Amino acid sequence: AQSVTQPDIHITVSEGASLELRCNYSYGATPYLFWYVQSPGQGLQLLLKYFSGDTLVQGIKGFEAEFKRSQSSFNLRKPSVHWSDAAEYFCAVYDQTGANNLFFGTGTRLTVIP
Amino acid sequence: DAGVIQSPRHEVTEMGQEVTLRCKPISGHDYLFWYRQTMMRGLELLIYFNNNVPIDDSGMPEDRFSAKMPNASFSTLKIQPSEPRDSAVYFCASSPAGELYFGPGTRLTVT
């Protein structure tokens, strides 16, 4: 069965520092993977997605993620964090068995300090 | 496109009352999802539709919850009777297949 694990519940980084949020998935075939961001009081916004091809995926707001099949990971990165990046980040894997559903991780809350 | 539209944005009601949440998906999207988000349980899929037909409602917590999609541009999630433990943010999302596009959510408080 598909599942997504985000091992870090809460991460704090200084503004301008680099960021990496971890995501591990469990899926038998080639997964379709997503990262979403949720600002306080807002809905979830798609940051980026991986379906196939280049394993390094660029997204909005300067984010990127790298698909590593050998590690079953899809970590989200940003070279320099801005205060406005403080939010909750969700990794998700698409159910390709016909259900057209996304399985979400439990989320990582990012705090940015000056 | 205005994106997924949900109403109301906030709802406060008393226990026992009926609550109806509304959603207008993005035009052309064949899939519509209802999620619930709480601090304790995170994001939970309640039900989803494909071409207005309910496909999987296994996430609907109880018979008090019901969802309809009478046409491609409108869906409702109804709770009757409501209980304090139903307090949560309810999200509607639509999809052409693959990524989901979320609405801003309805924050429900049942007192």
mmCIF file of C-alpha atoms in Angstrom:
data_model
loop_
_atom_site.group_PDB
_atom_site.id
_atom_site.type_symbol
_atom_site.label_atom_id
_atom_site.label_comp_id
_atom_site.label_asym_id
_atom_site.label_seq_id
_atom_site.Cartn_x
_atom_site.Cartn_y
_atom_site.Cartn_z
ATOM 1 C CA ALA A 1 0.000 0.000 0.000
ATOM 2 C CA GLN A 2 1.104 3.515 -0.677
ATOM 3 C CA SER A 3 2.255 5.699 2.180
ATOM 4 C CA VAL A 4 4.268 8.821 2.797
ATOM 5 C CA THR A 5 6.464 9.587 5.795
ATOM 6 C CA GLN A 6 7.656 13.007 6.788
ATOM 7 C CA PRO A 7 9.986 12.326 9.708
ATOM 8 C CA ASP A 8 10.345 15.927 10.829
ATOM 9 C CA ILE A 9 7.312 17.399 12.555
ATOM 10 C CA HIS A 10 8.833 20.831 13.065
ATOM 11 C CA ILE A 11 11.932 22.522 11.652
ATOM 12 C CA THR A 12 13.354 25.916 12.497
ATOM 13 C CA VAL A 13 15.795 27.691 10.207
ATOM 14 C CA SER A 14 17.274 31.152 10.068
ATOM 15 C CA GLU A 15 16.273 33.476 7.276
ATOM 16 C CA GLY A 16 18.768 33.126 4.438
ATOM 17 C CA ALA A 17 19.796 29.626 5.441
ATOM 18 C CA SER A 18 19.270 26.593 3.267
ATOM 19 C CA LEU A 19 16.387 24.212 3.822
ATOM 20 C CA GLU A 20 15.754 20.542 3.263
ATOM 21 C CA LEU A 21 12.503 18.836 4.204
ATOM 22 C CA ARG A 22 12.475 15.077 4.121
ATOM 23 C CA CYS A 23 9.908 12.824 2.529
ATOM 24 C CA ASN A 24 9.982 9.062 2.150
ATOM 25 C CA TYR A 25 7.399 7.108 0.266
ATOM 26 C CA SER A 26 6.309 3.533 -0.016
ATOM 27 C CA TYR A 27 5.068 2.477 -3.419
ATOM 28 C CA GLY A 28 5.675 -0.525 -5.615
ATOM 29 C CA ALA A 29 5.927 1.179 -8.974
ATOM 30 C CA THR A 30 7.239 4.517 -10.169
ATOM 31 C CA PRO A 31 5.452 7.035 -7.979
ATOM 32 C CA TYR A 32 3.915 10.348 -8.836
ATOM 33 C CA LEU A 33 5.048 12.684 -6.073
ATOM 34 C CA PHE A 34 3.998 16.125 -4.920
ATOM 35 C CA TRP A 35 4.870 18.820 -2.446
ATOM 36 C CA TYR A 36 2.206 21.180 -1.157
ATOM 37 C CA VAL A 37 2.499 24.211 1.097
ATOM 38 C CA GLN A 38 -0.135 25.481 3.484
ATOM 39 C CA SER A 39 0.142 28.943 4.963
ATOM 40 C CA PRO A 40 -1.802 29.652 8.160
ATOM 41 C CA GLY A 41 -5.519 29.867 7.487
ATOM 42 C CA GLN A 42 -5.088 28.934 3.856
ATOM 43 C CA GLY A 43 -5.671 25.951 1.645
ATOM 44 C CA LEU A 44 -2.924 23.767 0.226
ATOM 45 C CA GLN A 45 -0.975 25.105 -2.733
ATOM 46 C CA LEU A 46 0.964 22.891 -5.119
ATOM 47 C CA LEU A 47 4.697 23.644 -5.018
ATOM 48 C CA LEU A 48 5.948 21.040 -7.464
ATOM 49 C CA LYS A 49 5.351 17.574 -8.808
ATOM 50 C CA TYR A 50 7.297 14.633 -10.187
ATOM 51 C CA PHE A 51 5.788 12.245 -12.717
ATOM 52 C CA SER A 52 8.779 11.030 -14.706
ATOM 53 C CA GLY A 53 11.944 12.187 -16.432
ATOM 54 C CA ASP A 54 14.477 14.461 -14.778
ATOM 55 C CA THR A 55 14.722 13.520 -11.134
ATOM 56 C CA LEU A 56 15.396 17.115 -10.079
ATOM 57 C CA VAL A 57 12.158 19.050 -10.228
ATOM 58 C CA GLN A 58 11.811 22.803 -10.044
ATOM 59 C CA GLY A 59 8.797 24.385 -8.451
ATOM 60 C CA ILE A 60 7.371 27.735 -7.529
ATOM 61 C CA LYS A 61 8.835 30.137 -4.974
ATOM 62 C CA GLY A 62 12.384 28.882 -5.579
ATOM 63 C CA PHE A 63 11.780 25.356 -4.309
ATOM 64 C CA GLU A 64 13.122 22.183 -5.850
ATOM 65 C CA ALA A 65 12.889 18.505 -5.016
ATOM 66 C CA GLU A 66 14.917 15.487 -5.998
ATOM 67 C CA PHE A 67 13.475 12.056 -6.588
ATOM 68 C CA LYS A 68 15.812 9.292 -5.441
ATOM 69 C CA ARG A 69 14.435 5.862 -6.195
ATOM 70 C CA SER A 70 17.207 4.035 -4.346
ATOM 71 C CA GLN A 71 16.304 5.870 -1.156
ATOM 72 C CA SER A 72 12.547 6.078 -1.767
ATOM 73 C CA SER A 73 12.840 9.767 -1.070
ATOM 74 C CA PHE A 74 11.572 13.028 -2.506
ATOM 75 C CA ASN A 75 13.165 15.739 -0.377
ATOM 76 C CA LEU A 76 12.257 19.382 -0.782
ATOM 77 C CA ARG A 77 15.020 21.977 -0.849
ATOM 78 C CA LYS A 78 15.488 25.704 -1.023
ATOM 79 C CA PRO A 79 18.915 27.369 -1.042
ATOM 80 C CA SER A 80 17.896 30.489 0.869
ATOM 81 C CA VAL A 81 14.790 30.649 3.016
ATOM 82 C CA HIS A 82 12.652 33.774 3.283
ATOM 83 C CA TRP A 83 10.485 34.682 6.256
ATOM 84 C CA SER A 84 7.420 34.230 4.049
ATOM 85 C CA ASP A 85 8.276 30.537 3.640
ATOM 86 C CA ALA A 86 7.092 29.836 7.176
ATOM 87 C CA ALA A 87 4.238 27.387 6.670
ATOM 88 C CA GLU A 88 3.278 23.728 6.804
ATOM 89 C CA TYR A 89 4.648 21.518 4.045
ATOM 90 C CA PHE A 90 3.032 18.296 2.891
ATOM 91 C CA CYS A 91 4.490 15.563 0.737
ATOM 92 C CA ALA A 92 2.043 13.359 -1.166
ATOM 93 C CA VAL A 93 2.076 10.329 -3.443
ATOM 94 C CA TYR A 94 -0.513 9.696 -6.115
ATOM 95 C CA ASP A 95 -2.471 6.469 -6.054
ATOM 96 C CA GLN A 96 -2.057 5.002 -9.519
ATOM 97 C CA THR A 97 -4.127 1.931 -8.866
ATOM 98 C CA GLY A 98 -7.146 3.647 -10.312
ATOM 99 C CA ALA A 99 -8.379 5.506 -7.283
ATOM 100 C CA ASN A 100 -6.953 8.858 -8.381
ATOM 101 C CA ASN A 101 -6.277 9.826 -4.813
ATOM 102 C CA LEU A 102 -3.345 11.419 -3.047
ATOM 103 C CA PHE A 103 -1.829 9.994 0.123
ATOM 104 C CA PHE A 104 -0.494 12.820 2.240
ATOM 105 C CA GLY A 105 2.239 12.811 4.819
ATOM 106 C CA THR A 106 1.601 14.297 8.240
ATOM 107 C CA GLY A 107 3.328 17.519 7.339
ATOM 108 C CA THR A 108 6.387 19.467 8.483
ATOM 109 C CA ARG A 109 5.948 22.842 10.088
ATOM 110 C CA LEU A 110 8.636 25.319 9.104
ATOM 111 C CA THR A 111 9.508 28.221 11.364
ATOM 112 C CA VAL A 112 11.819 30.930 10.037
ATOM 113 C CA ILE A 113 13.707 33.065 12.533
ATOM 114 C CA PRO A 114 15.345 36.403 11.742
ATOM 115 C CA ASP B 1 -10.068 30.749 -13.362
ATOM 116 C CA ALA B 2 -11.092 31.654 -9.832
ATOM 117 C CA GLY B 3 -9.897 28.346 -8.459
ATOM 118 C CA VAL B 4 -11.903 26.111 -6.165
ATOM 119 C CA ILE B 5 -14.527 28.112 -4.316
ATOM 120 C CA GLN B 6 -15.852 27.114 -0.925
ATOM 121 C CA SER B 7 -18.563 28.632 1.216
ATOM 122 C CA PRO B 8 -18.943 29.598 3.897
ATOM 123 C CA ARG B 9 -15.368 30.313 4.986
ATOM 124 C CA HIS B 10 -16.348 30.117 8.624
ATOM 125 C CA GLU B 11 -19.278 28.396 10.272
ATOM 126 C CA VAL B 12 -20.169 28.363 13.934
ATOM 127 C CA THR B 13 -23.109 26.261 14.960
ATOM 128 C CA GLU B 14 -24.573 24.551 17.964
ATOM 129 C CA MET B 15 -24.478 20.849 18.551
ATOM 130 C CA GLY B 16 -27.389 19.101 16.903
ATOM 131 C CA GLN B 17 -27.778 21.574 14.082
ATOM 132 C CA GLU B 18 -27.458 20.726 10.428
ATOM 133 C CA VAL B 19 -24.417 22.086 8.626
ATOM 134 C CA THR B 20 -24.008 22.341 4.852
ATOM 135 C CA LEU B 21 -20.676 23.109 3.252
ATOM 136 C CA ARG B 22 -20.499 24.077 -0.400
ATOM 137 C CA CYS B 23 -17.918 23.720 -3.122
ATOM 138 C CA LYS B 24 -17.551 24.870 -6.698
ATOM 139 C CA PRO B 25 -14.701 23.004 -8.429
ATOM 140 C CA ILE B 26 -12.505 24.299 -11.209
ATOM 141 C CA SER B 27 -14.291 24.023 -14.519
ATOM 142 C CA GLY B 28 -13.238 20.987 -16.513
ATOM 143 C CA HIS B 29 -11.942 19.010 -13.566
ATOM 144 C CA ASP B 30 -13.488 15.555 -13.447
ATOM 145 C CA TYR B 31 -12.584 14.740 -9.850
ATOM 146 C CA LEU B 32 -13.772 16.368 -6.653
ATOM 147 C CA PHE B 33 -12.533 15.570 -3.174
ATOM 148 C CA TRP B 34 -13.632 16.467 0.346
ATOM 149 C CA TYR B 35 -10.964 16.466 3.055
ATOM 150 C CA ARG B 36 -11.049 17.238 6.754
ATOM 151 C CA GLN B 37 -8.076 18.661 8.623
ATOM 152 C CA THR B 38 -7.575 18.608 12.374
ATOM 153 C CA MET B 39 -4.537 18.987 14.584
ATOM 154 C CA MET B 40 -4.927 15.468 15.911
ATOM 155 C CA ARG B 41 -5.570 13.571 12.686
ATOM 156 C CA GLY B 42 -4.088 15.784 9.997
ATOM 157 C CA LEU B 43 -5.609 15.611 6.518
ATOM 158 C CA GLU B 44 -8.258 12.951 6.055
ATOM 159 C CA LEU B 45 -9.957 12.114 2.791
ATOM 160 C CA LEU B 46 -13.694 11.893 3.380
ATOM 161 C CA ILE B 47 -15.061 11.171 -0.075
ATOM 162 C CA TYR B 48 -14.324 11.782 -3.719
ATOM 163 C CA PHE B 49 -16.329 11.957 -6.915
ATOM 164 C CA ASN B 50 -15.498 11.237 -10.534
ATOM 165 C CA ASN B 51 -17.791 12.833 -13.095
ATOM 166 C CA ASN B 52 -20.284 13.594 -10.318
ATOM 167 C CA VAL B 53 -20.415 9.980 -9.158
ATOM 168 C CA PRO B 54 -19.196 9.090 -5.638
ATOM 169 C CA ILE B 55 -16.309 6.677 -6.003
ATOM 170 C CA ASP B 56 -14.966 6.179 -2.506
ATOM 171 C CA ASP B 57 -16.765 7.290 0.636
ATOM 172 C CA SER B 58 -14.900 5.029 3.027
ATOM 173 C CA GLY B 59 -13.490 8.054 4.795
ATOM 174 C CA MET B 60 -16.865 9.431 5.789
ATOM 175 C CA PRO B 61 -16.781 9.035 9.546
ATOM 176 C CA GLU B 62 -20.425 8.331 10.257
ATOM 177 C CA ASP B 63 -23.871 8.283 8.746
ATOM 178 C CA ARG B 64 -24.260 11.825 9.989
ATOM 179 C CA PHE B 65 -22.056 12.851 7.078
ATOM 180 C CA SER B 66 -23.337 12.904 3.530
ATOM 181 C CA ALA B 67 -22.055 14.400 0.290
ATOM 182 C CA LYS B 68 -23.660 15.097 -3.041
ATOM 183 C CA MET B 69 -22.576 16.341 -6.414
ATOM 184 C CA PRO B 70 -25.709 17.136 -8.414
ATOM 185 C CA ASN B 71 -23.722 18.553 -11.334
ATOM 186 C CA ALA B 72 -20.177 19.172 -12.482
ATOM 187 C CA SER B 73 -19.982 22.597 -10.897
ATOM 188 C CA PHE B 74 -21.344 22.060 -7.409
ATOM 189 C CA SER B 75 -20.955 19.775 -4.447
ATOM 190 C CA THR B 76 -22.168 19.801 -0.857
ATOM 191 C CA LEU B 77 -21.028 18.136 2.321
ATOM 192 C CA LYS B 78 -23.716 17.896 4.961
ATOM 193 C CA ILE B 79 -23.456 17.028 8.620
ATOM 194 C CA GLN B 80 -26.694 16.245 10.420
ATOM 195 C CA PRO B 81 -26.727 16.384 13.384
ATOM 196 C CA SER B 82 -23.443 18.119 14.048
ATOM 197 C CA GLU B 83 -21.308 17.356 17.108
ATOM 198 C CA PRO B 84 -18.423 19.229 18.744
ATOM 199 C CA ARG B 85 -15.942 16.603 17.507
ATOM 200 C CA ASP B 86 -16.818 17.594 13.945
ATOM 201 C CA SER B 87 -15.026 20.893 14.499
ATOM 202 C CA ALA B 88 -12.297 21.063 11.858
ATOM 203 C CA VAL B 89 -11.322 22.726 8.608
ATOM 204 C CA TYR B 90 -13.030 21.105 5.642
ATOM 205 C CA PHE B 91 -11.329 21.372 2.283
ATOM 206 C CA CYS B 92 -12.712 20.768 -1.135
ATOM 207 C CA ALA B 93 -10.270 19.980 -3.940
ATOM 208 C CA SER B 94 -10.681 19.298 -7.626
ATOM 209 C CA SER B 95 -8.424 17.553 -10.088
ATOM 210 C CA PRO B 96 -8.178 16.867 -13.796
ATOM 211 C CA ALA B 97 -6.330 13.673 -12.727
ATOM 212 C CA GLY B 98 -3.063 13.798 -10.854
ATOM 213 C CA GLU B 99 -2.480 16.915 -8.829
ATOM 214 C CA LEU B 100 -5.191 18.351 -6.638
ATOM 215 C CA TYR B 101 -6.200 21.988 -6.449
ATOM 216 C CA PHE B 102 -7.512 22.959 -3.055
ATOM 217 C CA GLY B 103 -10.056 25.515 -2.009
ATOM 218 C CA PRO B 104 -9.458 27.864 0.926
ATOM 219 C CA GLY B 105 -11.415 25.654 3.296
ATOM 220 C CA THR B 106 -14.356 26.076 5.648
ATOM 221 C CA ARG B 107 -13.523 26.361 9.321
ATOM 222 C CA LEU B 108 -16.347 24.663 11.221
ATOM 223 C CA THR B 109 -16.830 25.155 14.932
ATOM 224 C CA VAL B 110 -19.547 23.181 16.671
ATOM 225 C CA THR B 111 -20.292 24.333 20.214
#
